[in-house]
């Protein structure tokens, strides 16, 4: 299968490129490097020994995307490109709606013109909102999101569903797979690629990693007064290579089916913030310093997946646990303390 990964130089895209190549598929990547570096793709080539067609382009640019898609004619597009920082989306909502929604609309328009039909989309567990109770199943209604980033995912899911539904009456019937990721963490076991956030990390695992490598003094735990066993929030942390392998299964499903399907990509196992601090301390061999701080606005207490559907329909399930997650995150961070900038 020929695949095209928008945002493929980013964290999840670069790991998915490896999993795709290892499964015997071809990979082309489009990225504007807003939040990434072509060095990630160079390293994917080093790991896999395969050449990747790499295009520097904005996925919302219709002329460029038409040209690239006409040349590559992918059997499946996997659309990772997007802005993803929750806090920034509150400060810059228009940029978030413009970038995230325009990229999806542009791709749909180009696909229609070129007769391309298969699409996998990076959605998020954030679409379950605050009122559903975990474990989240795909049949639960989407909830109200707590920030513009979440709404862009919610809206893109809707746009894609509507486009697939309308295409049922057309010659080129779309196949859309919506993947709701839980908390992607960890790195490729080679330690050559991993998560490389710009500035101060917003998310837990990159923050812990930077404390462990002594780039930051300590982690602030956002609240220990939740109604959970240790008082800290619980999440479903999924190894990024498990997530990457989920995309292989999803793309193979997309090319063999029509209509819209949605899958949770999670492990089904919740871990608290303090569980993750402990597991990381074991992996790096010294205690990760932390202090308890106030709750973070917008945080939900609990979020984890019911991951049965992906297992039943895609034959995929997460295989790696939190010890492997922390081992691989530490391997990446300790060998690349400043990410891709040496
Ligand atoms: P990332 O920022 O590392 O990767 C996104 C990539 O898209 C970057 O390389 C960026 O440069 C590129 N990009 C952004 N806008 C673009 C545009 N207009 N044209 C071309 N390239 C563009 O993020 P990630 O963690 O790899 O996330 C990938 C996708 O998964 C995103 O859509 C994100 O919202 C979604 N997602 C991520 C998480 C997570 O925790 N990492 C969770 C749920 C969903
Ligand atoms: C965040 C986003 C969510 C997005 C997800 C994956 C918010 C409110 N939500 O979710 O929309 O889909 O990332 O990218 O930002 N924590 C600390 N200290 C820190 C950082 C985090 O204690 O410095 C805690 C948080 O309170 C949370 C857990 O660690 O309980 C995980 O946080 P994070 O990695 O930011 O992910 P989510 O909150 O699940």
XYZ file of C-alpha atoms in Angstrom, residues 20-237:
218
model
C 4.204 1.359 8.058
C 7.545 0.594 6.454
C 8.071 -2.400 8.749
C 4.652 -3.699 7.647
C 5.804 -3.506 4.015
C 4.021 -0.297 2.989
C 5.414 2.760 1.188
C 5.484 6.114 2.928
C 5.457 9.702 1.677
C 5.453 12.604 4.139
C 4.126 16.160 3.910
C 5.037 18.600 6.671
C 5.505 22.347 7.033
C 7.835 21.839 10.065
C 5.730 24.168 12.187
C 6.342 21.831 15.121
C 8.921 19.402 13.810
C 12.177 18.939 11.985
C 13.152 17.068 8.801
C 15.812 15.455 10.998
C 13.076 13.146 12.359
C 12.500 11.746 8.865
C 16.232 11.424 8.259
C 16.355 9.267 11.386
C 13.357 7.203 10.268
C 15.291 6.503 7.075
C 18.305 5.530 9.176
C 16.210 3.130 11.300
C 14.350 1.521 8.405
C 16.990 1.715 5.664
C 14.239 2.979 3.326
C 13.937 6.277 1.452
C 10.904 8.441 2.185
C 9.455 10.932 -0.291
C 9.460 14.118 1.806
C 7.560 17.288 0.845
C 7.782 20.595 2.684
C 4.263 21.954 2.238
C 1.248 23.285 4.079
C -1.510 20.656 4.023
C -4.068 23.453 3.739
C -2.489 24.682 0.471
C -4.755 23.241 -2.193
C -2.494 23.766 -5.191
C 0.472 22.145 -3.479
C -1.564 19.260 -2.070
C -3.229 18.586 -5.434
C 0.203 18.450 -7.051
C 1.670 16.152 -4.359
C -1.345 13.848 -4.200
C -1.513 13.603 -8.000
C 2.123 12.550 -8.010
C 1.953 10.119 -5.085
C -1.583 8.757 -5.607
C -1.668 7.202 -2.131
C -3.981 4.283 -1.384
C -4.475 5.877 2.020
C -3.895 9.346 3.502
C -3.182 9.511 7.227
C -3.864 13.017 8.415
C -1.713 13.929 11.430
C -1.039 17.562 10.500
C -2.525 19.899 13.051
C -1.873 22.224 15.931
C -2.261 20.430 19.247
C -1.383 22.588 22.263
C -4.495 22.945 24.388
C -3.441 26.118 26.241
C -2.258 27.815 23.047
C -5.591 26.989 21.399
C -7.386 29.007 24.078
C -5.127 31.993 23.349
C -5.189 31.578 19.534
C -8.507 29.950 18.671
C -8.762 31.375 15.157
C -5.330 30.010 14.175
C -6.369 26.595 15.515
C -9.702 26.491 13.703
C -8.085 27.810 10.506
C -5.179 25.389 10.433
C -6.859 22.233 11.658
C -10.109 22.524 9.760
C -8.615 23.938 6.547
C -6.162 21.053 6.243
C -9.005 18.530 6.405
C -11.195 20.453 3.937
C -8.316 20.851 1.488
C -7.511 17.150 1.619
C -11.155 16.184 1.085
C -11.437 18.516 -1.915
C -8.243 17.192 -3.483
C -9.258 13.585 -2.859
C -12.556 14.167 -4.636
C -10.845 15.767 -7.637
C -8.321 12.956 -7.883
C -10.601 10.025 -7.037
C -8.666 9.122 -3.878
C -10.869 7.448 -1.299
C -9.181 6.282 1.892
C -8.517 8.474 4.897
C -7.360 7.905 8.473
C -7.710 10.791 10.915
C -5.900 11.632 14.174
C -8.705 12.405 16.575
C -8.504 12.480 20.336
C -10.196 11.098 23.436
C -10.854 14.746 24.225
C -14.050 14.452 22.100
C -15.654 12.401 24.913
C -15.825 15.650 26.889
C -16.287 15.980 30.618
C -19.581 14.197 31.200
C -19.002 10.678 29.875
C -17.688 8.244 32.490
C -14.693 6.023 31.655
C -13.980 3.542 30.255
C -15.005 5.462 27.127
C -16.625 3.434 24.348
C -16.987 4.611 20.763
C -20.803 4.494 20.991
C -20.889 7.168 23.707
C -22.017 10.568 22.394
C -19.285 13.092 21.736
C -19.271 15.549 24.627
C -18.732 19.271 25.008
C -15.023 20.046 24.683
C -13.228 22.260 27.186
C -11.011 24.094 24.673
C -10.791 25.141 20.985
C -8.253 22.393 20.170
C -10.772 19.780 21.282
C -13.526 21.435 19.259
C -11.382 21.310 16.116
C -11.143 17.517 16.544
C -14.864 17.280 17.237
C -15.650 19.330 14.115
C -13.191 17.514 11.865
C -14.758 14.191 12.880
C -18.155 15.590 11.891
C -16.908 16.973 8.560
C -15.331 13.632 7.684
C -18.460 11.668 8.629
C -20.626 13.971 6.525
C -18.272 13.725 3.543
C -18.198 9.923 3.748
C -21.999 9.778 4.015
C -22.492 12.045 0.978
C -19.977 10.050 -1.065
C -22.115 6.901 -0.746
C -24.162 8.230 -3.690
C -21.059 9.002 -5.764
C -18.670 6.908 -7.846
C -15.757 7.426 -5.454
C -17.039 6.230 -2.090
C -14.956 7.412 0.823
C -13.617 5.278 3.602
C -12.904 7.248 6.756
C -11.337 5.857 9.924
C -11.414 8.142 12.954
C -8.810 7.212 15.564
C -9.358 8.558 19.060
C -5.971 8.509 20.738
C -5.667 8.392 24.484
C -2.302 9.616 25.885
C 0.541 8.833 23.466
C 3.907 8.581 25.249
C 7.276 6.861 24.969
C 9.587 6.646 21.985
C 10.984 4.250 19.412
C 13.183 1.704 21.165
C 16.244 2.790 19.141
C 16.278 6.093 21.057
C 16.759 7.876 17.719
C 13.299 9.445 17.518
C 10.881 10.628 20.191
C 8.757 13.528 21.380
C 10.481 16.907 21.046
C 8.170 19.613 22.390
C 9.080 23.254 21.805
C 9.493 25.347 24.967
C 8.072 24.289 28.304
C 6.192 20.993 27.896
C 2.462 21.070 28.592
C 2.112 17.320 28.875
C 3.136 15.075 31.718
C 5.592 12.646 30.164
C 7.832 15.128 28.355
C 7.878 17.206 31.525
C 8.904 14.244 33.675
C 11.589 13.336 31.094
C 13.053 16.836 31.203
C 13.141 16.794 35.011
C 14.825 13.380 34.917
C 17.504 14.708 32.536
C 17.824 17.790 34.799
C 16.701 20.277 32.171
C 13.981 21.315 34.654
C 14.101 21.345 38.449
C 10.891 19.554 39.388
C 7.482 18.457 38.200
C 4.401 20.159 39.587
C 1.658 17.586 40.099
C -1.605 19.281 39.230
C -3.726 18.398 42.259
C -3.711 15.485 44.713
C -7.252 15.954 45.981
C -9.123 14.046 43.249
C -11.371 11.121 44.108
C -8.792 8.520 43.040
C -6.675 6.055 45.070
C -3.699 8.445 45.417
C -5.608 11.677 44.787
C -4.018 12.367 41.359
C -5.704 12.129 37.950
C -5.704 8.896 35.961
C -5.003 8.510 32.247
C -4.573 5.798 29.632
C -0.912 6.134 28.564
